[in-house]
XYZ file of C-alpha atoms in Angstrom:
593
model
C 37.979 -18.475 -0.890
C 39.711 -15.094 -1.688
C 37.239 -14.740 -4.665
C 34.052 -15.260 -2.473
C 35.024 -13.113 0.482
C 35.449 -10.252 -2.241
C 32.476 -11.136 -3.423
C 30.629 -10.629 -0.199
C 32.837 -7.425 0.846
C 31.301 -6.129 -2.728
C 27.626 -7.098 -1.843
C 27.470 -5.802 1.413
C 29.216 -2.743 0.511
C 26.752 -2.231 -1.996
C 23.480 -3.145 0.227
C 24.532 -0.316 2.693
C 24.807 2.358 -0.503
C 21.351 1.359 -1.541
C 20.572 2.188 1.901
C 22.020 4.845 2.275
C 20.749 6.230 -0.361
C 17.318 5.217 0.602
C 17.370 6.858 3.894
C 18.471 10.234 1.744
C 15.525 9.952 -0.250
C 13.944 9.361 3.086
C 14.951 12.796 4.651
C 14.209 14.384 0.911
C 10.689 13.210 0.604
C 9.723 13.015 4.672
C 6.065 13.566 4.625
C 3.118 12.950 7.422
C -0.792 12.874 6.030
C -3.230 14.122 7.660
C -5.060 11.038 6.935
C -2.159 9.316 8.977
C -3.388 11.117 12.087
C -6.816 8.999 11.726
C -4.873 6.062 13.168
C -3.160 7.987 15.694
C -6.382 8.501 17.542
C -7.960 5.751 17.467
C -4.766 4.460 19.647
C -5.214 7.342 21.738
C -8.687 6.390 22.475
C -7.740 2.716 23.671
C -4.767 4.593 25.809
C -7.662 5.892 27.237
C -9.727 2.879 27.502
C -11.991 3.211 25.123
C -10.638 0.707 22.551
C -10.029 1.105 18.834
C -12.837 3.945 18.383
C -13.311 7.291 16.762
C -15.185 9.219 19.226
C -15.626 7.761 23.019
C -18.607 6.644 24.227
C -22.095 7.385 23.866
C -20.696 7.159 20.604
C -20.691 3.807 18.978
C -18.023 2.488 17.329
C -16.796 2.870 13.979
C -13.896 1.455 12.031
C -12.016 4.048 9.979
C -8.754 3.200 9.872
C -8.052 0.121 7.315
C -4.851 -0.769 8.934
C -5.317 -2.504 12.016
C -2.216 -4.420 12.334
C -0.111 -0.730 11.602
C -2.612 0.530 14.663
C -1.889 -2.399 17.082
C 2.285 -1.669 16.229
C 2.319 2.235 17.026
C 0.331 1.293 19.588
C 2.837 -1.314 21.194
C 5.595 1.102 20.967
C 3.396 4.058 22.309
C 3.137 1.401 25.237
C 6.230 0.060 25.536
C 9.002 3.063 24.327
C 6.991 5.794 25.114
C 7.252 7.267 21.842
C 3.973 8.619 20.345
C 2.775 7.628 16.845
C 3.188 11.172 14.662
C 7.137 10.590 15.823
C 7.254 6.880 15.568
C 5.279 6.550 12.163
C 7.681 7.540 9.812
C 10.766 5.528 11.591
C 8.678 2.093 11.204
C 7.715 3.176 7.668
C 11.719 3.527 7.201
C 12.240 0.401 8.730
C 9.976 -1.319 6.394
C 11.054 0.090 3.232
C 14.631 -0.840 4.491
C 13.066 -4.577 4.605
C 11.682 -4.885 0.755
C 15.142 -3.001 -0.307
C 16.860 -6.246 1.354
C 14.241 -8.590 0.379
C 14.559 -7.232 -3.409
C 18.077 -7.596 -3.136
C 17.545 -11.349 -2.098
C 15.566 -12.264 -4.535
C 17.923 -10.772 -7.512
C 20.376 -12.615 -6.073
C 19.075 -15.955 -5.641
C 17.458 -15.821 -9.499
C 19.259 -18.889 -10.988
C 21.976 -17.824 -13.361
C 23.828 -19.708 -15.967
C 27.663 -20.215 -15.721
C 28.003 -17.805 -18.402
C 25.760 -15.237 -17.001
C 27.110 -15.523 -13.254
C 29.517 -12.203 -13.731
C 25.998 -10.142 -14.641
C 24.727 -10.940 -11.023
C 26.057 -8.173 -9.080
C 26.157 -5.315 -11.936
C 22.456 -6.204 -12.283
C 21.682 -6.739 -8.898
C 23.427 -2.853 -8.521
C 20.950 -1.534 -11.256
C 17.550 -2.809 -9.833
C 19.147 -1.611 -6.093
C 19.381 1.947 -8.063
C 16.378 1.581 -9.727
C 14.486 1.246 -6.591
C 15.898 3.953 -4.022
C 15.681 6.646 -6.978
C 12.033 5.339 -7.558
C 10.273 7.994 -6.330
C 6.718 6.341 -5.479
C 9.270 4.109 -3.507
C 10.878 6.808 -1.681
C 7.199 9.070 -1.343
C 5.736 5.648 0.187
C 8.532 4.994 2.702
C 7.178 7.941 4.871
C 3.804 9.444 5.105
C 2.892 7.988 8.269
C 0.497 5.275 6.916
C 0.824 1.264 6.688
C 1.636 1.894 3.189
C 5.270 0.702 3.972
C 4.501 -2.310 5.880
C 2.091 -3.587 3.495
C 4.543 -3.250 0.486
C 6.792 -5.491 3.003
C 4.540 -7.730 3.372
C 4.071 -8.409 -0.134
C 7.727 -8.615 -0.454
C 8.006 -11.417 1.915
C 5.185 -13.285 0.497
C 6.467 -13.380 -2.569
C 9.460 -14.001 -1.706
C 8.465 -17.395 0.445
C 6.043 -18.423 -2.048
C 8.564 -18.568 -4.950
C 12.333 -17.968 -3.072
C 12.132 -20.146 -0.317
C 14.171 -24.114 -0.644
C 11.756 -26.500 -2.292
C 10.921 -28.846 0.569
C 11.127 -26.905 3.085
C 9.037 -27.191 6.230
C 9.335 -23.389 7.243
C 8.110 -22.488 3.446
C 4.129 -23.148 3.978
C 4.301 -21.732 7.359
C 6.169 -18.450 5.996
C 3.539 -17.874 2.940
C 1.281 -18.498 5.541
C 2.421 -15.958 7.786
C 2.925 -13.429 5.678
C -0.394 -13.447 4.146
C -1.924 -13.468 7.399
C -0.106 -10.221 8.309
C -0.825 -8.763 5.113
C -4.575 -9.362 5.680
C -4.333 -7.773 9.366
C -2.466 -5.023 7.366
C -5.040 -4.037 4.901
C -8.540 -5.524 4.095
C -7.228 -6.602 0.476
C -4.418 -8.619 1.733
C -7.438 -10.975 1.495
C -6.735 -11.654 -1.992
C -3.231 -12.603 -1.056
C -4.322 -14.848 1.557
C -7.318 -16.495 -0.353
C -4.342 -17.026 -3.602
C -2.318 -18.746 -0.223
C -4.471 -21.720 -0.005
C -3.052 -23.779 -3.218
C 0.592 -22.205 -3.212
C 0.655 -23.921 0.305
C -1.286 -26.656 -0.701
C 1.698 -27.602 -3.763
C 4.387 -26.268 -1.139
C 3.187 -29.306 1.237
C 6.013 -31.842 1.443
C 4.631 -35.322 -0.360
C 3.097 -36.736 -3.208
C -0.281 -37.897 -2.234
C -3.424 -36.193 -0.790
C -3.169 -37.566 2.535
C 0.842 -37.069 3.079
C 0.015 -33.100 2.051
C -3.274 -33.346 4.594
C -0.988 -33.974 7.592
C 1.124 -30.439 6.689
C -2.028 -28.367 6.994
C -1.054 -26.960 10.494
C 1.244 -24.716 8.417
C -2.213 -22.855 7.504
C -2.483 -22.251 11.356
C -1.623 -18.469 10.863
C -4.403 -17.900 8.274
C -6.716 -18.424 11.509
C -6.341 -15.120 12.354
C -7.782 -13.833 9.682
C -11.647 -15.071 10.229
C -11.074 -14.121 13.692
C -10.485 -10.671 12.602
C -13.301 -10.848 10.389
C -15.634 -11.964 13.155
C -13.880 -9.045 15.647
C -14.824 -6.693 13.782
C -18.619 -7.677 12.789
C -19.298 -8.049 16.661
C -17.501 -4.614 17.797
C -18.131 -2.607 14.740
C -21.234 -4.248 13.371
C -19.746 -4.169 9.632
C -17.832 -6.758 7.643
C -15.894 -4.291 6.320
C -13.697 -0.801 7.291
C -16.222 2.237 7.458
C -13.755 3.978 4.942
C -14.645 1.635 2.145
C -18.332 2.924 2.295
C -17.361 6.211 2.556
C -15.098 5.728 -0.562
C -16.581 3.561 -3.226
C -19.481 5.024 -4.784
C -19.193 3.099 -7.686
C -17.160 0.597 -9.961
C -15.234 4.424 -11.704
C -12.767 2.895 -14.680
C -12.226 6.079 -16.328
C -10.433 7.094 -13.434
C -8.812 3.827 -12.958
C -6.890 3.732 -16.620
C -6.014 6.932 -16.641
C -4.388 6.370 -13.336
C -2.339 3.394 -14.432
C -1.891 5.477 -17.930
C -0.074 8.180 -15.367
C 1.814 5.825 -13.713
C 2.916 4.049 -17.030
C 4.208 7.194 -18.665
C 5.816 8.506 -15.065
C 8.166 5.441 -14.874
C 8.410 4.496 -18.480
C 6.992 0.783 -17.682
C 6.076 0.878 -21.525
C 9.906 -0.544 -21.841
C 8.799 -3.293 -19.017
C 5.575 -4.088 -21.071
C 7.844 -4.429 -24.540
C 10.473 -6.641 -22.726
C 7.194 -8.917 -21.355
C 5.465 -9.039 -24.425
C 8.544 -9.857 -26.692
C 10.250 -12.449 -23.890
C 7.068 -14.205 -22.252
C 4.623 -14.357 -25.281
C 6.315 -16.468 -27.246
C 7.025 -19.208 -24.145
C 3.420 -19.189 -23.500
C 2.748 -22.228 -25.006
C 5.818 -24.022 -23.158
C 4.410 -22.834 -20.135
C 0.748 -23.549 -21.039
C 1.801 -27.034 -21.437
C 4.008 -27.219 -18.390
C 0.869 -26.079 -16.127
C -1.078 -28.791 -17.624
C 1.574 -31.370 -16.824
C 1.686 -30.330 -13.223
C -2.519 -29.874 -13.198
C -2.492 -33.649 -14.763
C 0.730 -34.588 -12.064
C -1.917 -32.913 -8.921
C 0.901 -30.885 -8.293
C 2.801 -33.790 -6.601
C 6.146 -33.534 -8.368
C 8.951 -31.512 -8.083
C 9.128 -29.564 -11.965
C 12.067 -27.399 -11.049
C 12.349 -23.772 -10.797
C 10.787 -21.265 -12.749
C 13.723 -19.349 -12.388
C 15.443 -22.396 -14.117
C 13.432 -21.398 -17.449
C 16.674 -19.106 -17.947
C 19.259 -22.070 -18.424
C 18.975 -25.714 -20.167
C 18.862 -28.677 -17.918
C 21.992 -29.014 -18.262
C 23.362 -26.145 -17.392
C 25.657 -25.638 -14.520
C 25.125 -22.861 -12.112
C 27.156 -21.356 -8.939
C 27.711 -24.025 -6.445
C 24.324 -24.736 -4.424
C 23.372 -21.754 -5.345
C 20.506 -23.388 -7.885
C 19.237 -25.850 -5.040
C 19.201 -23.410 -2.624
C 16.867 -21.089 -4.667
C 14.541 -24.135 -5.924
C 10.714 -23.098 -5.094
C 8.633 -25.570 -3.492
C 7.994 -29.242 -4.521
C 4.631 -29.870 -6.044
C 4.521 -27.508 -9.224
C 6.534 -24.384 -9.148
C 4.963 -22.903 -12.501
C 1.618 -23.328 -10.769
C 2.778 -21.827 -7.863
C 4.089 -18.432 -9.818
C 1.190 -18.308 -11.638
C -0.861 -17.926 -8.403
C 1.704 -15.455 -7.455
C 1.018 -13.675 -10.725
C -2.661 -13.650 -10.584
C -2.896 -12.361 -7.144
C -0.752 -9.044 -7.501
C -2.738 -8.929 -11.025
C -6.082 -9.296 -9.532
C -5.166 -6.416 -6.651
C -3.622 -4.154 -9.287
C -6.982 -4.371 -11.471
C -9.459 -4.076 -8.571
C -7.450 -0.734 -7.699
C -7.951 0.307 -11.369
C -11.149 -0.558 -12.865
C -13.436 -0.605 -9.741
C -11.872 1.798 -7.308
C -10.439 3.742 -10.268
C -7.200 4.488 -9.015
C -6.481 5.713 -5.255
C -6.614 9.356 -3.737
C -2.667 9.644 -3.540
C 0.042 9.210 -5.742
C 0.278 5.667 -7.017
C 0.328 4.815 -3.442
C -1.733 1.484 -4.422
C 0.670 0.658 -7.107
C 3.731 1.355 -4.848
C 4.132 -3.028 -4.069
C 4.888 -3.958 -7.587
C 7.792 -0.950 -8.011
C 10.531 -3.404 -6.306
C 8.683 -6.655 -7.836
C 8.649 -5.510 -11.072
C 12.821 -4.903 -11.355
C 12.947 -8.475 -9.978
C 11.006 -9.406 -12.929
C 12.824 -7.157 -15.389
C 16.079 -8.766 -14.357
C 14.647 -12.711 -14.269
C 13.035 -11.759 -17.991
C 16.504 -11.355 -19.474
C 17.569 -13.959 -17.954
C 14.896 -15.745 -19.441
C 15.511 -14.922 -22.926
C 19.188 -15.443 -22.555
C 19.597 -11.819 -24.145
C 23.011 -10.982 -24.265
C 25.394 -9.393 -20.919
C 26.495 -5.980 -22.498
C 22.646 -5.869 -23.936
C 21.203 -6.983 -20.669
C 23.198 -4.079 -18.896
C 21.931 -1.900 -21.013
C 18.419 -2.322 -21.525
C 18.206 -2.563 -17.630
C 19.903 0.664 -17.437
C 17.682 2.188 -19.815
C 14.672 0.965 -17.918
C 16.413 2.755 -14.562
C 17.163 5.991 -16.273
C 13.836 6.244 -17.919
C 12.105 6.144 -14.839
C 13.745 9.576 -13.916
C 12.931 12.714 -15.993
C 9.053 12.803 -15.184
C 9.011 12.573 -11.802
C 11.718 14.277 -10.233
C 11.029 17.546 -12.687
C 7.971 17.294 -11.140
C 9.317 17.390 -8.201
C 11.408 20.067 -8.821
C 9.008 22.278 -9.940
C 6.903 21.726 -6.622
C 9.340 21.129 -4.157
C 8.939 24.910 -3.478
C 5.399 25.126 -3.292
C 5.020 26.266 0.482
C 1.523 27.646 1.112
C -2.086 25.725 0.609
C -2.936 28.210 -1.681
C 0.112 27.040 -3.986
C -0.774 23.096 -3.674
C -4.610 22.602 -3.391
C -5.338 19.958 -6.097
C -1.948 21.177 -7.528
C -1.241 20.534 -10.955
C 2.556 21.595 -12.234
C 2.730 20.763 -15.940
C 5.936 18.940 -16.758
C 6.312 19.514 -20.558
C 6.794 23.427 -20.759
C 10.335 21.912 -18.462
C 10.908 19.854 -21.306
C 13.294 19.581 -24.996
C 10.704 20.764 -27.880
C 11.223 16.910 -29.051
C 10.208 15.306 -25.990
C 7.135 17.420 -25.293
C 4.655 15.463 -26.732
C 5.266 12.664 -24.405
C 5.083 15.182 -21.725
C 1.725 17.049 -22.265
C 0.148 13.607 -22.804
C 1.112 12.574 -19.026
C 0.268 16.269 -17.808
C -3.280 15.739 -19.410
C -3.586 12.503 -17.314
C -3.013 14.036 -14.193
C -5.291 17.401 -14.741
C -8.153 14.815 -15.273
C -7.347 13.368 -12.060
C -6.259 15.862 -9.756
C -8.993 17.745 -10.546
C -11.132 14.915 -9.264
C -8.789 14.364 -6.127
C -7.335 11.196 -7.562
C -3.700 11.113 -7.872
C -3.081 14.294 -5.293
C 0.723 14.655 -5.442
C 2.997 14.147 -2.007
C 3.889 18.070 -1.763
C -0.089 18.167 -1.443
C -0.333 16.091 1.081
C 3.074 17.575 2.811
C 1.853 21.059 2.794
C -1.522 20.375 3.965
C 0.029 18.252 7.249
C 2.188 21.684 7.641
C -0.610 23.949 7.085
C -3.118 21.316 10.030
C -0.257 21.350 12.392
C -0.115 25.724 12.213
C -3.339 26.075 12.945
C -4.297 23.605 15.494
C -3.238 24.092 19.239
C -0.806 21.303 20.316
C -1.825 18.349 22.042
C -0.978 19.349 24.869
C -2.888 22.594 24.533
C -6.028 20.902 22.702
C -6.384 18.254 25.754
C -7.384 21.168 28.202
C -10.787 21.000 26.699
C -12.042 18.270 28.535
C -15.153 15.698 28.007
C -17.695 17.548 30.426
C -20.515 18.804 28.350
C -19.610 16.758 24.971
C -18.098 18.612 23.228
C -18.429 18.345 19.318
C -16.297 19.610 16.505
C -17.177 19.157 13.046
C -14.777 19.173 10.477
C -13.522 17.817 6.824
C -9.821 17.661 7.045
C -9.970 15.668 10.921
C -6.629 13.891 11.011
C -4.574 16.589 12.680
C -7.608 17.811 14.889
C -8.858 14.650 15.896
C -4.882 14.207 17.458
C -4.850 17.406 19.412
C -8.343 17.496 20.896
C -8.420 13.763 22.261
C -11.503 14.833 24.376
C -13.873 16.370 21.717
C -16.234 14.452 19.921
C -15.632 15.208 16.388
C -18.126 14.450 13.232
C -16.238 13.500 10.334
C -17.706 15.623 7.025
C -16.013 13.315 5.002
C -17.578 10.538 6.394
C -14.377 8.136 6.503
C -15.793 7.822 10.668
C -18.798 8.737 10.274
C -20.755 5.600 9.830
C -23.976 7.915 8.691
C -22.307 10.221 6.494
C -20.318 7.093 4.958
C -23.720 5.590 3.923
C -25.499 9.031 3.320
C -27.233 9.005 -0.585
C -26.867 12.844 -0.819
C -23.888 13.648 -3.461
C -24.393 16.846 -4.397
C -21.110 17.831 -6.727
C -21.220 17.973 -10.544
C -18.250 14.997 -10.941
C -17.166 12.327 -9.018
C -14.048 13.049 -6.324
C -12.000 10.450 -4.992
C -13.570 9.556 -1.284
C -15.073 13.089 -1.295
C -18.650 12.326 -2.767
C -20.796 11.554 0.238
C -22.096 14.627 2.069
C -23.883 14.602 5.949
C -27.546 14.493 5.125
C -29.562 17.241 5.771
C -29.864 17.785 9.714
C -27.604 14.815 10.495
C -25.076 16.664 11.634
C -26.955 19.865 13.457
C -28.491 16.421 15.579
C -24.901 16.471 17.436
C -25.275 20.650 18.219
C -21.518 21.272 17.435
C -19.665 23.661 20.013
C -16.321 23.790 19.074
C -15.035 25.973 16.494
C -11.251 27.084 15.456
C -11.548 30.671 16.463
C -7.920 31.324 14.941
C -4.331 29.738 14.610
C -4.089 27.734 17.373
C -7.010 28.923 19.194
C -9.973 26.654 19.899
C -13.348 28.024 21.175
C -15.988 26.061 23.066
C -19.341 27.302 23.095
C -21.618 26.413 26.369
C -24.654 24.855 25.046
C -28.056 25.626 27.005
C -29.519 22.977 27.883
C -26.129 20.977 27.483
C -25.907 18.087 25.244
C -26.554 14.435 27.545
C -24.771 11.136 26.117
C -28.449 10.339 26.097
C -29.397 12.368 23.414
C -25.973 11.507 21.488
C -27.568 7.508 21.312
C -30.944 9.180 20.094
C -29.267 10.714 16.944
C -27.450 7.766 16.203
C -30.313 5.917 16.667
C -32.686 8.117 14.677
C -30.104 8.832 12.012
C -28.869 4.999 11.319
C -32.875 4.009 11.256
C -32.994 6.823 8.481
C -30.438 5.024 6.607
C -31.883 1.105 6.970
C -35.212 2.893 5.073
C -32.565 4.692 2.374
C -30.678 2.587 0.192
C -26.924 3.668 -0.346
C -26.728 5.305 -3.667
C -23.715 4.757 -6.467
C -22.148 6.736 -9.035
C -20.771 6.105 -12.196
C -19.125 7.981 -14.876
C -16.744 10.950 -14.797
């Protein structure tokens, strides 16, 4: 008894260091996008009761946020607390990250460990806790303002029902259910997630025939929201998808895509994660080739044991309960991981070889950080390597992920100005030991190629930028005196930040992210491809609207009186005219460089 209350004085002692020192990192890294703003009005426009739109009526509605379940929670607590999104965002995002750093924790410590091995629980447990709050895409991702940080929860809990949850359980189908219905409201490709849901519920499903499983279905119940959604959005949008993703993809772009991965890889030294997975799980492939057939050839309907059990022999003995406690779900565990597997493998390589990567910092990677020091840890396991070795190839993998990022970080941190950080490149290796500079330039080559084609833009970017919007926009309180009489337009690239303070204007996103025109417009004018920056306003599109507001200096907006004024009739004849124009004008792709 003595021995298990220290034990749990230790654990919990060392759960509120790791957050701790993940609300440090927090305050270090604190960051709002101006792409986080986007969200922000669209829940100012249903405060004013316009719904989830861009620009209020005549203007139709268009969809570009991608994170309507994020929208629909600052919204709640605009409503309920009274606090406004740009102060709320970054306290959810917290919240969140604070949620995978206890869900990580869980699942290191219900990994089933041999009797032997039991005393490497909480050192390793420690290391992956360290590993993850000095992560830094962890740390950039649990700020910034956007959904980022509830997704990456999300995925936490799914994976952690689908494969941590008791074998048996009722509450286990009707978790993974759950959370892959959130993660679907979350982001458009938590589809993936929720589409990989149907079989791990379907083995999960207490019984061993068809029609025992069959009456267990009503644990799919939340995946009804997610057609709904679908359907929402068709009939108030009139697309089946977010406006952003037209205004983004111009084309399947894998020479972005590896070079972004290669960038992340040589950031984080995952090249010792890949050796580790290539000399523990290639070898076992044929075990576990022949274990999924047994369970395909079974239908899934018997219990094979945990694949967290793959670390010990049957007859092992492990902590008291602790091994039935953690037992996945009856009906095919190896089957069940695998989906688990495939689905974060299939999002990782849509990011990569069709998107080619994302505009920020390895924010589409950012999931798989806490997942993938689970894995590390349940690998060694696996291969039964050694404690002292197990230590210290875990701490090796922790320590590794260090030097790149955070000299990068300290050679930016006091970039100030947007002069100093537009598509800013600081090259690590000149920072670096002569010996280690090869390893350096090869990463700082990666991220010229990308930068320079706005893929990969670094936080103190993004940070700066917000800084830079915030100085020379009026406040919201200021911006709101302009009021709707006479429609008045601003058009602009950068519209997070303005579209906040000047709730009344109508404003024409350049960009195009909502703009459903310029998101569909076949003029892309510049010499390379840039991440979601392609599409250009076709010719006259935009002079249709008669703009009238202007920035006239810092914090000084200037409305011009039209003569005649604009009419919300005229507004619906543009859009008219200009989304005919595109029905006779097939959306045009890139490829390449």
């Amino acid at each position: 008894m003595i021995r298990a209350d220290a034990s749990r004085l230790r654990l919990a002692l060392l759960l509120a260091a790791a957050a701790a020192a993940l609300f440090a990192g927090w305050k270090l890294l604190w960051f709002l996008t101006d792409d986080a703003y986007i969200a922000f009005r669209y829940i100012s426009n249903a405060r004013l009761g316009y719904g989830y739109v861009w620009n209020a009526p005549p203007f139709s509605p268009v969809e570009g946020y991608t994170s309507f379940l994020w929208v629909v929670l600052l919204d709640l607590v605009w409503r309920v607390l009274g606090v406004e999104p740009p102060a709320a965002a970054n306290t959810l995002a917290l919240l969140f990250a604070l949620a995978t750093l206890a869900l990580t924790a869980r699942m290191v410590w219900r990994l089933t460990w041999t009797q032997e091995r039991e005393r490497l629980r909480l050192p390793l447990l420690a290391l992956t806790l360290a590993g993850l709050v000095s992560h830094r895409t962890f740390i950039t991702w649990s700020s910034s303002g956007l959904e980022t940080a509830m997704f990456n929860a999300l995925v936490a809990a799914w994976v952690y029902a689908a494969g941590f949850l008791p074998a048996g359980s009722r509450r286990r189908p009707l978790a993974i259910a759950g959370a892959a219905a959130a993660l679907c409201l979350t982001r458009p490709d938590g589809l993936l997630f929720a589409l990989a849901t149907l079989p791990i519920v379907w083995l999960a499903l207490p019984g061993s025939s068809v029609r025992e499983r069959a009456r267990g279905l009503w644990a799919l119940a939340p995946l009804a929201v997610v057609p709904t959604h679908l359907l929402w959005r068709r009939a108030f949008y009139g697309a089946w998808l977010p406006n952003t993703y037209y205004a983004k993809y111009t084309g399947p772009w894998p020479e972005s895509g590896w070079r972004y991965a290669a960038s992340f890889v040589l950031e984080y030294a995952l090249w010792v994660w890949l050796a580790l997975a290539l000399a523990v799980l290639l070898p076992r492939w044929p075990m576990l080739r022949e274990r999924l057939r047994a369970e395909l050839r079974g239908g899934g309907g018997r219990d094979a044991g945990s694949v967290r059990a793959a670390a010990k022999p049957a007859a092992s003995a492990t902590a008291p309960g602790r091994g039935a406690a953690a037992t996945p779900a009856s009906g095919g565990p190896a089957l069940a991981w695998t989906l688990v597997a495939l689905a974060l493998l299939a999002h990782l390589l849509y990011y990569t070889l069709v998107i080619g990567g994302d505009h920020f910092e390895y924010r589409v990677y950012s999931h798989i950080v806490p997942l993938s020091l689970v894995a590390f840890v349940w690998m060694l396991n696996l291969a039964r390597i050694r404690p002292r070795a197990s230590l210290a190839l875990m701490a090796a993998a922790v320590l590794l992920a260090l030097p790149v990022p955070w000299t990068h970080w300290a050679q930016t941190r006091r970039l100030e100005t947007r002069e100093e950080t537009f598509l800013m490149r600081a090259p690590v290796a000149p920072h670096w030991p002569a010996a280690a500079r090869w390893y350096a330039r090869t990463f700082d080559a990666l991220q010229d190629w990308l930068i320079n084609r706005f893929v990969c833009v670094r936080h103190q970017e993004h940070r700066v930028l917000h800084r830079f919007e915030v100085e020379t926009y009026p406040t919201r309180a200021e911006g709101s005196r302009i009021g709707p009489d006479g429609q008045p337009v601003l058009a602009e690239l950068a519209v997070g930040v303005p579209a906040w303070v000047l709730p009344r204007v109508h404003i024409i996103d350049l960009w195009g992210l909502n703009d459903h025109v310029i998101a569909r417009s076949d003029r892309i004018t510049a010499p390379k491809r840039q991440m979601a920056h392609d599409r250009e306003p076709p010719e006259g599109y935009v002079e249709c609207f008669q703009p009238n507001v202007f920035l006239a200096g810092p914090r000084r907006m200037q409305v011009f009186r039209r003569e005649p004024q604009l009419t919300p009739q005229q507004i619906a004849a543009c859009e008219a005219q200009w989304r005919a124009w595109l029905r006779q004008r097939p959306t045009r792709t890139r490829s390449g460089g």
